[in-house]
Structure formats: C-alpha cells, structure tokens
Short mmCIF file of C-alpha atoms and ligand atoms in Angstrom, two decimals:
data_model
loop_
_atom_site.label_atom_id
_atom_site.label_comp_id
_atom_site.label_asym_id
_atom_site.label_seq_id
_atom_site.Cartn_x
_atom_site.Cartn_y
_atom_site.Cartn_z
CA UNK B 4 113.21 -103.36 25.96
CA UNK B 5 112.21 -100.85 28.65
CA UNK B 6 108.64 -99.85 29.42
CA UNK B 7 107.43 -96.34 28.50
CA UNK B 8 108.67 -93.24 30.33
CA UNK B 9 106.16 -91.90 32.87
CA UNK B 10 104.56 -88.55 33.66
CA UNK B 11 105.87 -86.38 30.84
CA UNK B 12 105.56 -82.75 32.02
CA UNK B 13 106.56 -79.40 30.59
CA UNK B 14 106.97 -75.74 31.34
CA UNK B 15 106.63 -73.09 28.67
CA UNK B 16 107.98 -69.57 28.81
CA UNK B 17 107.21 -67.63 25.64
CA UNK B 18 108.34 -70.03 22.93
CA UNK B 19 110.91 -71.87 25.07
CA UNK B 20 109.86 -75.24 26.31
CA UNK B 21 111.34 -77.47 28.95
CA UNK B 22 110.22 -81.13 28.91
CA UNK B 23 110.91 -83.66 31.64
CA UNK B 24 109.65 -87.08 32.63
CA UNK B 25 110.18 -89.99 35.00
CA UNK B 26 112.21 -93.03 33.94
CA UNK B 27 110.29 -96.19 32.98
CA UNK B 28 109.36 -98.50 35.82
CA UNK B 29 111.01 -101.40 33.96
CA UNK B 30 114.52 -100.86 32.52
CA UNK B 31 114.50 -104.34 30.95
CA UNK B 32 117.26 -105.41 33.33
CA UNK B 33 119.82 -103.32 31.43
CA UNK B 34 121.82 -100.18 32.08
CA UNK B 35 121.92 -98.70 28.55
CA UNK B 36 118.64 -96.76 28.74
CA UNK B 37 118.24 -93.74 26.45
CA UNK B 38 115.31 -91.53 25.42
CA UNK B 39 114.13 -90.16 22.09
CA UNK B 40 111.75 -87.22 21.85
CA UNK B 41 109.34 -86.91 18.89
CA UNK B 42 107.95 -83.52 18.01
CA UNK B 43 104.90 -82.85 15.84
CA UNK B 44 103.39 -79.56 14.79
CA UNK B 45 99.58 -79.70 14.69
CA UNK B 46 96.86 -77.73 13.01
CA UNK B 47 93.51 -78.96 14.26
CA UNK B 48 93.80 -82.72 13.95
CA UNK B 49 96.47 -82.93 11.31
CA UNK B 50 100.00 -83.16 12.60
CA UNK B 51 103.33 -83.26 10.80
CA UNK B 52 106.89 -83.69 12.05
CA UNK B 53 108.44 -80.50 13.44
CA UNK B 54 110.69 -78.53 11.15
CA UNK B 55 114.47 -78.36 11.46
CA UNK B 56 114.15 -74.95 13.15
CA UNK B 57 112.98 -76.68 16.34
CA UNK B 58 116.16 -77.32 18.32
CA UNK B 59 116.55 -79.83 21.14
CA UNK B 60 119.26 -79.38 23.76
CA UNK B 61 121.26 -81.49 24.34
CA UNK B 62 119.58 -83.49 21.51
CA UNK B 63 116.33 -85.17 20.47
CA UNK B 64 117.65 -88.73 20.64
CA UNK B 65 120.16 -90.72 22.67
CA UNK B 66 119.27 -88.71 25.77
CA UNK B 67 120.52 -90.26 28.98
CA UNK B 68 118.88 -87.74 31.33
CA UNK B 69 115.04 -87.54 31.52
CA UNK B 70 114.79 -83.90 30.36
CA UNK B 71 115.29 -81.78 27.26
CA UNK B 72 115.07 -78.09 26.34
CA UNK B 73 113.26 -77.17 23.14
CA UNK B 74 113.80 -73.89 21.36
CA UNK B 75 112.68 -72.40 18.04
CA UNK B 76 108.96 -73.12 18.50
CA UNK B 77 106.58 -70.85 16.70
CA UNK B 78 104.17 -68.52 18.44
CA UNK B 79 100.42 -69.35 18.27
CA UNK B 80 101.10 -72.94 17.21
CA UNK B 81 100.22 -76.30 18.71
CA UNK B 82 102.76 -79.08 19.16
CA UNK B 83 102.77 -82.58 20.56
CA UNK B 84 105.81 -84.19 22.16
CA UNK B 85 106.16 -87.92 22.74
CA UNK B 86 109.02 -89.56 24.63
CA UNK B 87 110.21 -93.08 23.92
CA UNK B 88 112.56 -95.14 26.11
CA UNK B 89 115.04 -97.44 24.37
CA UNK B 90 117.90 -99.73 25.21
CA UNK B 91 120.29 -101.94 23.27
CA UNK B 92 117.63 -104.54 22.47
CA UNK B 93 114.83 -102.14 21.44
CA UNK B 94 113.54 -103.01 18.00
CA UNK B 95 115.21 -106.45 17.93
CA UNK B 96 112.36 -108.60 19.18
CA UNK B 97 108.60 -108.68 18.73
CA UNK B 98 108.01 -106.42 21.75
CA UNK B 99 106.55 -103.02 20.67
CA UNK B 100 108.41 -99.75 21.15
CA UNK B 101 106.94 -98.01 24.15
CA UNK B 102 106.21 -94.34 24.00
CA UNK B 103 104.68 -92.25 26.80
CA UNK B 104 101.35 -90.57 25.91
CA UNK B 105 102.11 -87.43 23.92
CA UNK B 106 101.79 -84.06 25.65
CA UNK B 107 99.97 -81.29 23.85
CA UNK B 108 101.64 -77.88 24.01
CA UNK B 109 99.84 -74.76 22.79
CA UNK B 110 102.40 -72.01 22.29
CA UNK B 111 101.03 -68.49 22.76
CA UNK B 112 102.82 -65.20 22.34
CA UNK B 113 106.52 -65.27 21.45
CA UNK B 114 108.92 -63.99 24.04
CA UNK B 115 110.90 -60.99 22.77
CA UNK B 116 114.36 -61.86 21.48
CA UNK B 117 117.57 -59.88 21.26
CA UNK B 118 117.89 -58.03 17.98
CA UNK B 119 121.19 -58.44 16.08
CA UNK B 120 123.03 -58.09 12.76
CA UNK B 121 122.64 -54.40 12.01
CA UNK B 122 123.23 -53.18 8.48
CA UNK B 123 123.59 -49.58 7.34
CA UNK B 124 121.45 -49.54 4.19
CA UNK B 125 121.72 -45.86 3.26
CA UNK B 126 123.16 -42.62 4.58
CA UNK B 127 123.71 -39.00 3.61
CA UNK B 128 124.68 -35.85 5.49
CA UNK B 129 121.42 -35.70 7.48
CA UNK B 130 120.00 -39.22 7.61
CA UNK B 131 120.88 -42.84 8.35
CA UNK B 132 118.87 -45.92 7.33
CA UNK B 133 119.58 -49.05 9.34
CA UNK B 134 118.02 -52.49 9.23
CA UNK B 135 118.47 -55.53 11.45
CA UNK B 136 117.65 -59.21 11.44
CA UNK B 137 114.02 -59.88 12.39
CA UNK B 138 113.55 -62.76 14.83
CA UNK B 139 112.52 -65.91 12.99
CA UNK B 140 108.76 -65.72 12.63
CA UNK B 141 106.49 -67.58 10.35
CA UNK B 142 103.24 -66.93 12.17
CA UNK B 143 101.20 -63.89 13.01
CA UNK B 144 103.26 -62.90 16.02
CA UNK B 145 102.81 -59.28 16.93
CA UNK B 146 106.32 -57.94 17.27
CA UNK B 147 107.32 -54.33 17.23
CA UNK B 148 110.68 -52.66 17.66
CA UNK B 149 111.80 -49.85 19.88
CA UNK B 150 114.77 -47.88 18.61
CA UNK B 151 116.63 -45.55 20.95
CA UNK B 152 119.27 -43.28 19.42
CA UNK B 153 121.40 -40.31 20.39
CA UNK B 154 124.43 -38.36 19.26
CA UNK B 155 127.62 -39.95 20.55
CA UNK B 156 128.47 -38.42 23.94
CA UNK B 157 124.94 -36.97 24.32
CA UNK B 158 123.24 -39.98 25.85
CA UNK B 159 120.92 -37.86 27.99
CA UNK B 160 119.31 -36.40 24.85
CA UNK B 161 118.00 -39.58 23.31
CA UNK B 162 115.05 -40.13 21.00
CA UNK B 163 112.83 -43.24 20.95
CA UNK B 164 110.92 -44.55 17.93
CA UNK B 165 108.47 -47.45 17.68
CA UNK B 166 108.38 -49.44 14.46
CA UNK B 167 106.55 -52.43 13.03
CA UNK B 168 109.30 -53.35 10.54
CA UNK B 169 112.91 -54.31 11.29
CA UNK B 170 114.38 -51.09 9.86
CA UNK B 171 114.51 -47.41 10.63
CA UNK B 172 115.44 -44.14 8.92
CA UNK B 173 116.73 -41.47 11.25
CA UNK B 174 116.36 -37.98 9.75
CA UNK B 175 117.28 -34.41 10.66
CA UNK B 176 120.71 -35.52 11.87
CA UNK B 177 123.88 -33.44 12.04
CA UNK B 178 126.39 -33.97 9.19
CA UNK B 179 129.63 -35.85 9.85
CA UNK B 180 128.43 -36.91 13.29
CA UNK B 181 128.46 -40.28 15.02
CA UNK B 182 125.16 -41.63 16.35
CA UNK B 183 124.63 -44.56 18.67
CA UNK B 184 121.56 -46.73 18.34
CA UNK B 185 120.02 -49.53 20.44
CA UNK B 186 117.08 -51.67 19.41
CA UNK B 187 114.83 -54.05 21.31
CA UNK B 188 111.87 -56.14 20.21
CA UNK B 189 108.54 -55.99 22.04
CA UNK B 190 105.88 -58.70 21.95
CA UNK B 191 102.64 -58.95 23.95
CA UNK B 192 104.79 -60.56 26.67
CA UNK B 193 106.73 -57.31 27.05
CA UNK B 194 110.02 -55.81 25.84
CA UNK B 195 113.20 -57.83 25.36
CA UNK B 196 116.73 -56.68 26.23
CA UNK B 197 118.31 -53.84 24.24
CA UNK B 198 120.86 -54.83 21.61
CA UNK B 199 124.46 -53.69 22.15
CA UNK B 200 124.98 -50.09 20.95
CA UNK B 201 125.67 -49.70 17.23
CA UNK B 202 127.61 -46.71 15.93
CA UNK B 203 126.84 -45.08 12.55
CA UNK B 204 128.15 -41.83 11.12
CA UNK B 205 126.43 -39.36 8.80
CA UNK B 206 128.31 -38.13 5.70
CA UNK B 207 130.17 -34.79 5.68
CA UNK B 208 128.09 -31.82 4.40
CA UNK B 209 127.63 -31.40 0.66
CA UNK B 210 129.95 -28.58 -0.54
CA UNK B 211 127.63 -27.51 -3.35
CA UNK B 212 130.40 -27.58 -6.02
CA UNK B 213 129.13 -29.73 -8.89
CA UNK B 214 131.27 -31.01 -11.71
CA UNK B 215 130.17 -30.67 -15.36
CA UNK B 216 129.42 -34.40 -15.57
CA UNK B 217 127.16 -34.26 -12.50
CA UNK B 218 125.23 -31.28 -13.98
CA UNK B 219 124.58 -33.19 -17.25
CA UNK B 220 123.42 -36.22 -15.27
CA UNK B 221 121.03 -34.07 -13.24
CA UNK B 222 119.52 -32.49 -16.42
CA UNK B 223 118.93 -35.95 -17.89
CA UNK B 224 117.48 -37.11 -14.62
CA UNK B 225 115.03 -34.20 -14.44
CA UNK B 226 113.92 -34.74 -18.07
CA UNK B 227 113.39 -38.44 -17.43
CA UNK B 228 111.35 -37.64 -14.33
CA UNK B 229 109.10 -35.19 -16.24
CA UNK B 230 108.60 -37.86 -18.95
CA UNK B 231 107.63 -40.41 -16.30
CA UNK B 232 105.15 -38.01 -14.69
CA UNK B 233 103.54 -37.32 -18.07
CA UNK B 234 103.26 -41.04 -18.83
CA UNK B 235 101.74 -41.71 -15.40
CA UNK B 236 99.23 -38.88 -15.88
CA UNK B 237 98.02 -40.28 -19.23
CA UNK B 238 97.86 -43.84 -17.84
CA UNK B 239 95.79 -42.77 -14.82
CA UNK B 240 93.29 -40.86 -16.98
CA UNK B 241 92.76 -43.92 -19.18
CA UNK B 242 92.32 -46.16 -16.13
CA UNK B 243 89.86 -43.66 -14.61
CA UNK B 244 87.71 -43.70 -17.76
CA UNK B 245 87.74 -47.48 -17.87
CA UNK B 246 86.69 -47.72 -14.24
CA UNK B 247 83.81 -45.31 -14.78
CA UNK B 248 82.56 -47.55 -17.57
CA UNK B 249 82.64 -50.68 -15.35
CA UNK B 250 81.77 -50.04 -11.70
CA UNK B 251 83.36 -52.27 -9.06
CA UNK B 252 80.60 -54.09 -7.21
CA UNK B 253 82.89 -55.81 -4.76
CA UNK B 254 82.92 -53.12 -2.13
CA UNK B 255 83.15 -55.35 0.90
CA UNK B 256 86.94 -55.56 0.84
CA UNK B 257 86.61 -58.88 2.65
CA UNK B 258 87.40 -61.44 -0.01
CA UNK B 259 90.33 -59.66 -1.55
CA UNK B 260 92.34 -59.51 1.65
CA UNK B 261 91.13 -62.56 3.44
CA UNK B 262 93.79 -64.89 4.73
CA UNK B 263 92.53 -68.39 4.05
CA UNK B 264 92.79 -70.62 7.05
CA UNK B 265 91.19 -73.99 7.53
CA UNK B 266 87.48 -73.44 8.18
CA UNK B 267 86.06 -74.84 11.40
CA UNK B 268 84.08 -78.07 11.19
CA UNK B 269 80.45 -77.91 12.28
CA UNK B 270 78.42 -80.70 13.82
CA UNK B 271 75.83 -80.95 11.01
CA UNK B 272 77.77 -83.45 8.87
CA UNK B 273 77.80 -85.97 11.72
CA UNK B 274 74.91 -88.46 11.90
CA UNK B 275 75.85 -89.03 15.49
CA UNK B 276 76.84 -85.68 17.11
CA UNK B 277 78.68 -87.50 19.91
CA UNK B 278 81.22 -88.61 17.30
CA UNK B 279 81.86 -85.02 16.23
CA UNK B 280 82.42 -84.04 19.83
CA UNK B 281 84.90 -86.88 20.28
CA UNK B 282 86.95 -85.66 17.34
CA UNK B 283 87.48 -82.11 18.55
CA UNK B 284 87.29 -82.24 22.32
CA UNK B 285 88.90 -84.13 25.17
CA UNK B 286 86.61 -86.42 27.18
CA UNK B 287 87.54 -85.89 30.82
CA UNK B 288 87.23 -88.36 33.62
CA UNK B 289 84.52 -86.97 35.88
CA UNK B 290 86.60 -87.84 38.95
CA UNK B 291 89.05 -85.09 37.92
CA UNK B 292 86.30 -82.47 38.10
CA UNK B 293 85.09 -80.80 41.30
CA UNK B 294 82.02 -78.55 41.20
CA UNK B 295 82.00 -75.80 43.80
CA UNK B 296 79.35 -73.07 43.48
CA UNK B 297 76.82 -71.90 40.89
CA UNK B 298 77.99 -68.76 39.05
CA UNK B 299 75.38 -68.41 36.36
CA UNK B 300 72.40 -69.82 34.61
CA UNK B 301 72.95 -70.75 30.99
CA UNK B 302 70.41 -71.87 28.44
CA UNK B 303 71.41 -75.49 28.97
CA UNK B 304 71.54 -75.49 32.74
CA UNK B 305 73.57 -74.17 35.64
CA UNK B 306 77.13 -72.94 35.25
CA UNK B 307 79.48 -73.74 38.13
CA UNK B 308 82.85 -72.56 39.28
CA UNK B 309 85.00 -75.58 40.06
CA UNK B 310 88.36 -77.16 39.61
CA UNK B 311 90.00 -79.65 37.31
CA UNK B 312 92.91 -81.83 38.26
CA UNK B 313 94.29 -83.88 35.41
CA UNK B 314 96.73 -86.70 36.25
CA UNK B 315 100.24 -85.28 36.59
CA UNK B 316 99.02 -81.69 36.26
CA UNK B 317 98.31 -78.89 38.72
CA UNK B 318 94.74 -78.25 39.87
CA UNK B 319 93.23 -75.39 37.85
CA UNK B 320 90.09 -73.31 38.38
CA UNK B 321 87.49 -73.90 35.66
CA UNK B 322 83.94 -73.01 34.70
CA UNK B 323 81.61 -75.98 34.29
CA UNK B 324 78.53 -75.69 32.10
CA UNK B 325 76.07 -78.47 32.79
CA UNK B 326 73.27 -79.81 30.65
CA UNK B 327 70.12 -80.08 32.78
CA UNK B 328 68.55 -83.51 33.13
CA UNK B 329 65.35 -82.37 31.36
CA UNK B 330 67.15 -81.41 28.18
CA UNK B 331 65.40 -81.37 24.83
CA UNK B 332 66.95 -82.85 21.69
CA UNK B 333 67.83 -79.42 20.37
CA UNK B 334 69.47 -78.43 23.68
CA UNK B 335 71.53 -81.61 23.65
CA UNK B 336 72.57 -80.98 20.05
CA UNK B 337 73.47 -77.33 20.69
CA UNK B 338 75.37 -78.25 23.83
CA UNK B 339 77.53 -80.70 21.89
CA UNK B 340 77.87 -78.18 19.07
CA UNK B 341 79.18 -75.47 21.39
CA UNK B 342 81.86 -77.84 22.73
CA UNK B 343 82.79 -79.08 19.25
CA UNK B 344 83.24 -75.57 17.90
CA UNK B 345 85.06 -74.24 20.94
CA UNK B 346 87.40 -77.23 20.85
CA UNK B 347 88.66 -76.22 17.43
CA UNK B 348 89.68 -72.71 18.38
CA UNK B 349 92.91 -71.68 20.00
CA UNK B 350 93.32 -67.96 20.51
CA UNK B 351 94.03 -65.73 23.52
CA UNK B 352 90.73 -63.91 22.97
CA UNK B 353 88.51 -66.98 22.61
CA UNK B 354 87.39 -68.84 25.73
CA UNK B 355 89.47 -72.02 25.92
CA UNK B 356 87.85 -75.42 26.21
CA UNK B 357 89.52 -77.73 28.72
CA UNK B 358 87.35 -80.73 27.89
CA UNK B 359 83.92 -82.31 28.11
CA UNK B 360 82.11 -84.97 30.08
CA UNK B 361 79.58 -86.65 27.76
CA UNK B 362 79.70 -90.21 29.01
CA UNK B 363 78.24 -89.42 32.46
CA UNK B 364 75.27 -87.31 33.57
CA UNK B 365 75.09 -84.38 33.90
CA UNK B 366 77.01 -83.70 30.72
CA UNK B 367 79.58 -80.95 31.18
CA UNK B 368 81.53 -78.46 29.12
CA UNK B 369 84.61 -77.41 31.03
CA UNK B 370 86.32 -74.15 30.09
CA UNK B 371 88.88 -71.81 31.55
CA UNK B 372 87.44 -69.75 34.40
CA UNK B 373 86.92 -66.05 33.69
CA UNK B 374 87.04 -64.29 37.06
CA UNK B 375 85.07 -61.18 36.08
CA UNK B 376 82.22 -63.00 34.32
CA UNK B 377 80.14 -61.51 31.50
CA UNK B 378 81.29 -58.14 30.14
CA UNK B 379 77.89 -56.37 30.17
CA UNK B 380 77.24 -57.01 33.88
CA UNK B 381 80.87 -56.36 34.74
CA UNK B 382 80.79 -52.91 33.10
CA UNK B 383 77.47 -52.00 34.71
CA UNK B 384 78.83 -52.94 38.13
CA UNK B 385 81.98 -50.90 37.56
CA UNK B 386 80.56 -47.84 35.87
CA UNK B 387 83.10 -45.05 35.27
CA UNK B 388 85.87 -47.08 36.92
CA UNK B 389 87.86 -47.64 33.74
CA UNK B 390 89.74 -45.19 31.56
CA UNK B 391 89.02 -44.88 27.83
CA UNK B 392 92.37 -46.60 27.19
CA UNK B 393 91.28 -49.61 29.26
CA UNK B 394 87.91 -49.74 27.48
CA UNK B 395 89.52 -49.53 24.05
CA UNK B 396 91.99 -52.23 24.98
CA UNK B 397 89.05 -54.50 25.91
CA UNK B 398 87.57 -53.79 22.46
CA UNK B 399 90.90 -54.51 20.83
CA UNK B 400 90.89 -57.96 22.47
CA UNK B 401 87.37 -58.68 21.24
CA UNK B 402 88.31 -57.51 17.72
CA UNK B 403 91.31 -59.78 17.77
CA UNK B 404 89.20 -62.81 18.78
CA UNK B 405 86.59 -61.99 16.14
CA UNK B 406 89.27 -61.62 13.45
CA UNK B 407 90.45 -65.11 14.34
CA UNK B 408 86.90 -66.47 14.06
CA UNK B 409 86.33 -64.84 10.68
CA UNK B 410 89.64 -66.21 9.44
CA UNK B 411 88.24 -69.66 10.23
CA UNK B 412 85.00 -68.79 8.40
CA UNK B 413 83.08 -68.87 11.65
CA UNK B 414 80.22 -66.37 11.78
CA UNK B 415 79.27 -65.78 15.42
CA UNK B 416 75.79 -64.21 14.84
CA UNK B 417 75.43 -63.27 18.49
CA UNK B 418 78.34 -60.98 19.27
CA UNK B 419 77.24 -58.83 22.20
CA UNK B 420 78.82 -57.74 25.51
CA UNK B 421 76.75 -60.42 27.31
CA UNK B 422 78.64 -63.07 25.33
CA UNK B 423 82.10 -61.75 26.14
CA UNK B 424 83.79 -62.98 29.31
CA UNK B 425 86.42 -61.03 31.23
CA UNK B 426 89.51 -62.28 33.10
CA UNK B 427 90.97 -60.89 36.28
CA UNK B 428 93.42 -58.83 34.17
CA UNK B 429 90.53 -57.41 32.07
CA UNK B 430 91.35 -59.54 29.05
CA UNK B 431 88.16 -60.06 27.04
CA UNK B 432 87.36 -63.39 25.39
CA UNK B 433 84.59 -64.28 22.99
CA UNK B 434 82.30 -67.08 24.15
CA UNK B 435 78.89 -68.62 23.38
CA UNK B 436 79.26 -70.67 20.27
CA UNK B 437 76.10 -72.72 20.53
CA UNK B 438 73.54 -70.27 19.16
CA UNK B 439 71.39 -71.88 21.81
CA UNK B 440 69.79 -68.74 23.17
CA UNK B 441 68.79 -67.72 19.72
CA UNK B 442 66.82 -70.92 19.42
CA UNK B 443 65.49 -71.27 22.94
CA UNK B 444 63.89 -69.19 25.77
CA UNK B 445 64.41 -65.46 25.92
CA UNK B 446 62.62 -63.80 28.80
CA UNK B 447 64.24 -60.39 28.19
CA UNK B 448 63.00 -60.12 24.64
CA UNK B 449 66.56 -59.72 23.44
CA UNK B 450 65.99 -62.25 20.72
CA UNK B 451 63.06 -61.39 18.54
CA UNK B 452 60.47 -64.10 18.41
CA UNK B 453 58.87 -63.87 14.99
CA UNK B 454 60.35 -65.86 12.14
CA UNK B 455 63.40 -67.24 13.93
CA UNK B 456 65.03 -65.49 16.84
CA UNK B 457 67.49 -62.69 16.25
CA UNK B 458 69.20 -60.32 18.70
CA UNK B 459 67.65 -57.32 16.91
CA UNK B 460 69.64 -54.54 18.57
CA UNK B 461 72.94 -56.20 17.75
CA UNK B 462 72.13 -57.42 14.26
CA UNK B 463 72.99 -55.85 10.89
CA UNK B 464 70.04 -54.71 8.73
CA UNK B 465 70.68 -57.27 5.98
CA UNK B 466 70.77 -60.03 8.57
CA UNK B 467 67.44 -58.91 10.08
CA UNK B 468 65.77 -58.44 6.71
CA UNK B 469 67.20 -61.31 4.68
CA UNK B 470 68.89 -63.56 7.30
CA UNK B 471 72.24 -62.95 5.62
CA UNK B 472 74.76 -63.51 8.40
CA UNK B 473 78.40 -63.00 7.41
CA UNK B 474 81.60 -61.75 8.97
CA UNK B 475 80.41 -58.34 7.79
CA UNK B 476 77.26 -58.62 9.91
CA UNK B 477 79.50 -59.68 12.83
CA UNK B 478 81.42 -56.44 12.24
CA UNK B 479 78.13 -54.54 12.62
CA UNK B 480 77.54 -56.31 15.94
CA UNK B 481 81.08 -55.36 16.94
CA UNK B 482 80.08 -51.72 16.37
CA UNK B 483 77.20 -52.19 18.81
CA UNK B 484 79.57 -53.85 21.28
CA UNK B 485 81.86 -50.81 21.01
CA UNK B 486 78.89 -48.66 21.96
CA UNK B 487 77.99 -50.98 24.88
CA UNK B 488 81.53 -50.94 26.21
CA UNK B 489 82.07 -47.19 25.94
CA UNK B 490 78.72 -46.55 27.65
CA UNK B 491 79.56 -49.00 30.50
CA UNK B 492 76.96 -51.55 29.52
CA UNK B 493 73.96 -49.40 28.52
CA UNK B 494 71.26 -51.05 26.45
CA UNK B 495 71.73 -50.23 22.77
CA UNK B 496 69.00 -47.84 21.51
CA UNK B 497 67.85 -47.26 25.10
CA UNK B 498 64.09 -47.45 25.59
CA UNK B 499 63.19 -47.87 21.93
CA UNK B 500 61.26 -51.05 21.21
CA UNK B 501 62.73 -53.75 18.98
CA UNK B 502 60.18 -52.75 16.35
CA UNK B 503 61.31 -49.08 16.46
P1 AMP E 4 76.42 -68.91 29.17
O1 AMP E 4 75.51 -70.05 29.11
O2 AMP E 4 77.72 -69.14 28.47
O3 AMP E 4 75.81 -67.63 28.74
O4 AMP E 4 76.82 -68.71 30.72
C1 AMP E 4 75.92 -68.15 31.67
C2 AMP E 4 76.69 -67.32 32.66
O5 AMP E 4 77.65 -68.13 33.36
C3 AMP E 4 77.49 -66.20 32.04
O6 AMP E 4 76.74 -65.05 31.85
C4 AMP E 4 78.59 -66.00 33.06
O7 AMP E 4 78.14 -65.18 34.12
C5 AMP E 4 78.83 -67.41 33.60
N1 AMP E 4 79.95 -68.05 32.89
C6 AMP E 4 79.87 -68.82 31.77
N2 AMP E 4 81.09 -69.25 31.40
C7 AMP E 4 81.97 -68.74 32.29
C8 AMP E 4 83.39 -68.81 32.45
N3 AMP E 4 84.15 -69.48 31.59
N4 AMP E 4 83.95 -68.16 33.48
C9 AMP E 4 83.18 -67.46 34.35
N5 AMP E 4 81.85 -67.34 34.25
C10 AMP E 4 81.23 -67.98 33.25
#
C-alpha cells in the first residue's frame, strides 16, 4: 500500500472549501493510486461524520487527482478533513491504512447565495405576496434579503426592501399591472448576485357588484368574527384575573428563551490542570514561534507581538502572552485556565487562540493579533474620530461575542472596554478569560480590595452585594461598556470614589 498523502492544505471562501495535498512519497511500486477524503463535523471535541449535504466534487473517494472541492458546509461550524491514499492492495495485508493528519477547518460566515424558486403565495388588486427558497441553513447564519421591485417598463422608479425572512408582501400596487422583482441574499460577507427578474401581476380592480350568495357569506363572516371577539374578550379577562392572583416571579426572561448549547468546561475538575489544557488547546512547537516586540504588560507577564509559522502554513502575526519566570501557583493556574477556556470558543467576536507552549519556559498563550490593542486606550487616543454608527457597530460586535459566551454558560465577570481588543478593521473581540486581574495586583484600584476583588464600576449591584455573577450581571457590565464606548473611553462615574 502507499504511504500517507503529504501536506494537506485548504482554502476557504465563505462556506466553499478547496482541499489539496501532495502525493505520498511511496506509491507502493504501483500505478493505481487513488485518494479518499473523510469529513467530520465537530463540536468541541466530539466529532461525527459529515451529513449528506456536504458535497465533494468530483467525489469523496476514488480520486485520482490530489485535490477536491467541498460545498454545502455550514456557517459557524468546525470540520476536520483527512485524506487517505490507497491502491489495489490496500486493506489486503497487515500494513495499516495511511491517512494524512487531519486538517481542522473553522467555517465562519456563509457566503451569500443566489436566491431561486419564487412562488406567488397571495395576490389581490393592490398587493402581491411572494416567497422564495431560503438557502440551506441549519446554523445561526445572519442572512437577510434585499428585494428590488418596479412596475414593468418603469425600471428607473424602483423600490428596495430589506427583509429577514424569505418572503415579501408588496402593497399599494396598481391593479391589473405587471411588476418585476429581483431578490438577493446578504450575509456579513456582503451581498450576493441578484436573482433573475420575476414577473407577477396584480388582479383586475374589484367591480363592487356582489352576488346574493357573496352577501350572505359576508354576513355570516361578520357574525362569526363578532362572536370570536367576544369569546377572546371573556378569555382575556379570566386570564388577567388569574395572573393577578399568582404573580410571575420569573422576570429575567433569560431562562425561557435561552438556547441551550454545550457549556464550556472549566479547569477545576482537573487534578492536573496541564491535562485540561491539553484537551482544549494545541501545544505548539516553540521553534514555530518568533517573538518580536513587547506590546503590553499582562498580569502574568509581558505580552509580545510576534509571528507563528506552522508547518505547511503561511506565517501569521500573533500576540504572545508569556508567563513570567517568578509565577505563583495561582498565576500558573489562571494562565492555564485562560488558555483552556479560550480554546473552547470559536466566534468572530471572541479572541481566537492559536495554541499554547506549556512544555518549555516561558509558557506562552498565542492568540490572533489585534492591531488596535485594547478598546479603552484605543478610544481615548482617537477621541471624536469615529461616528456614532461606527461606535454602535463596535458595541454590536461585543454584544454578539457576549451572547455567544452566555449561550455556553460562560459568565465573564470582567466585561469592560479594557478587556476588549480591536482589529485593524475596528472589529471588537472579547478577551481576558482568566479572571487573573481580579485575583492579583491592581495598582489602579479598579478592582476593589476588600472581600475578594471586584471591578466595582462595571459590576451589577447584586454581584457587588451578594457575589451573584450571572449573564444578567454581564449585561449590566455591557451597559457600562456602552457608556465607555460612547464617551470615547471616559472613566465610568468620573471622579466618584468606588465607595460613592
Ligand atoms: P492582557 O493580559 O490580556 O490584559 O494583555 C495586556 C495588554 O497586551 C492588553 O491591554 C493589550 O494592549 C495587549 N494585548 C493582549 N492581547 C493582545 C492581542 N491579541 N493583540 C494585541 N494586543 C494584545
């Protein structure tokens, strides 16, 4: 049998993946080499075979060329792809099948797709209701639709509507008139192409002449409607009385609507924290990491800008958090905890972990590099340079990251502009998962010292008074962050003391 294929690489555009690799160094002395590609869909560490919707071109097995296109992947989902080389004697002898190390592909936003299959669901003399086939989506992809329509022959006088659902009702139209309509889908990657024009016609005007049968039907209809209204009125009064008798204490609104996703795994259950880290992070070979210059001082030690070059991959710029040589037990534990937690998250508004170095000193946490650094300093240095729309879009990013964390039952406890990092394109990402600063030094007095440290100005009253930290108290902190952002990094509550 042949040896394993080498250097499996990929490129990803939206949800379309192209995989390629180099042939095995040993063909087994035969000419009948083929490849089989195995796809798995992963959620944290549990993986299952990809569904039938994932389509391989030309196919997943029997490939003679070292490349394959993969379509039908889901947005915001992780996949692994492994490639095996076979020939006519594979599986016949004791020699093991040889598969190249699997590549891990994290799919982000979906690319917009062309909208098709329009159906006229309802029409009268002044309106048209049309629906179309939504692109296949099983995950939380944010897709909206743009509908452009105009009277036939009047293209210059078009109207545009934006919709969240794959259907539209056009109203105030002319009777017995043809309208042309084009639709395109828009995802965070931008708009897709417009669909071909679809023509729909409104009904001729109603003449007003009603037959005897129609009049009888209308009378019955009106009576039935009045009866229904009466019934509804009585029902609502009864319900109202019942509710007054038994007040609803669940006012948070959190539990009822919460989407249950797998909660993150913390480090506490592990006797040996290094084992926890191994499960959720990638241990990098220190020779792949180059440290360049110091960009910040974290609780654990210096933070560097640097680069990471993984075998077979392009060099990328990264941030490298180091653990100083004089670390205490609690610093070591929190350092590993930050990496373990970060390694379980995958969201465009959460700082991405590239890997860790724990087997050599100094220990390192390597993350994506955020060109504009911490949000509070960035805003102070760029006061009045951003429009309200830009500021609100930063907040929207933070809200999106925090929603993701709360869906995984992770309570941040220290959401503040200083713990948000900003990319070159002003995308904001939540960082700081170690709680370290809460437990360690705090020269600025941000974290109150008595009875366990708490970032007083950012913390909800029930969390200060009773130490009840929940997603709801994170929402309070988000309110403070909104204030920080809109005031270009001012200190919340100005010169008041923490006590005040
Ligand atoms: P931290 O210990 O996470 O608070 O990091 C200390 C400082 O290092 C931050 O305030 C940032 O200025 C900088 N820093 C940390 N992580 C990154 C990153 N991923 N990209 C750029 N700068 C970072």
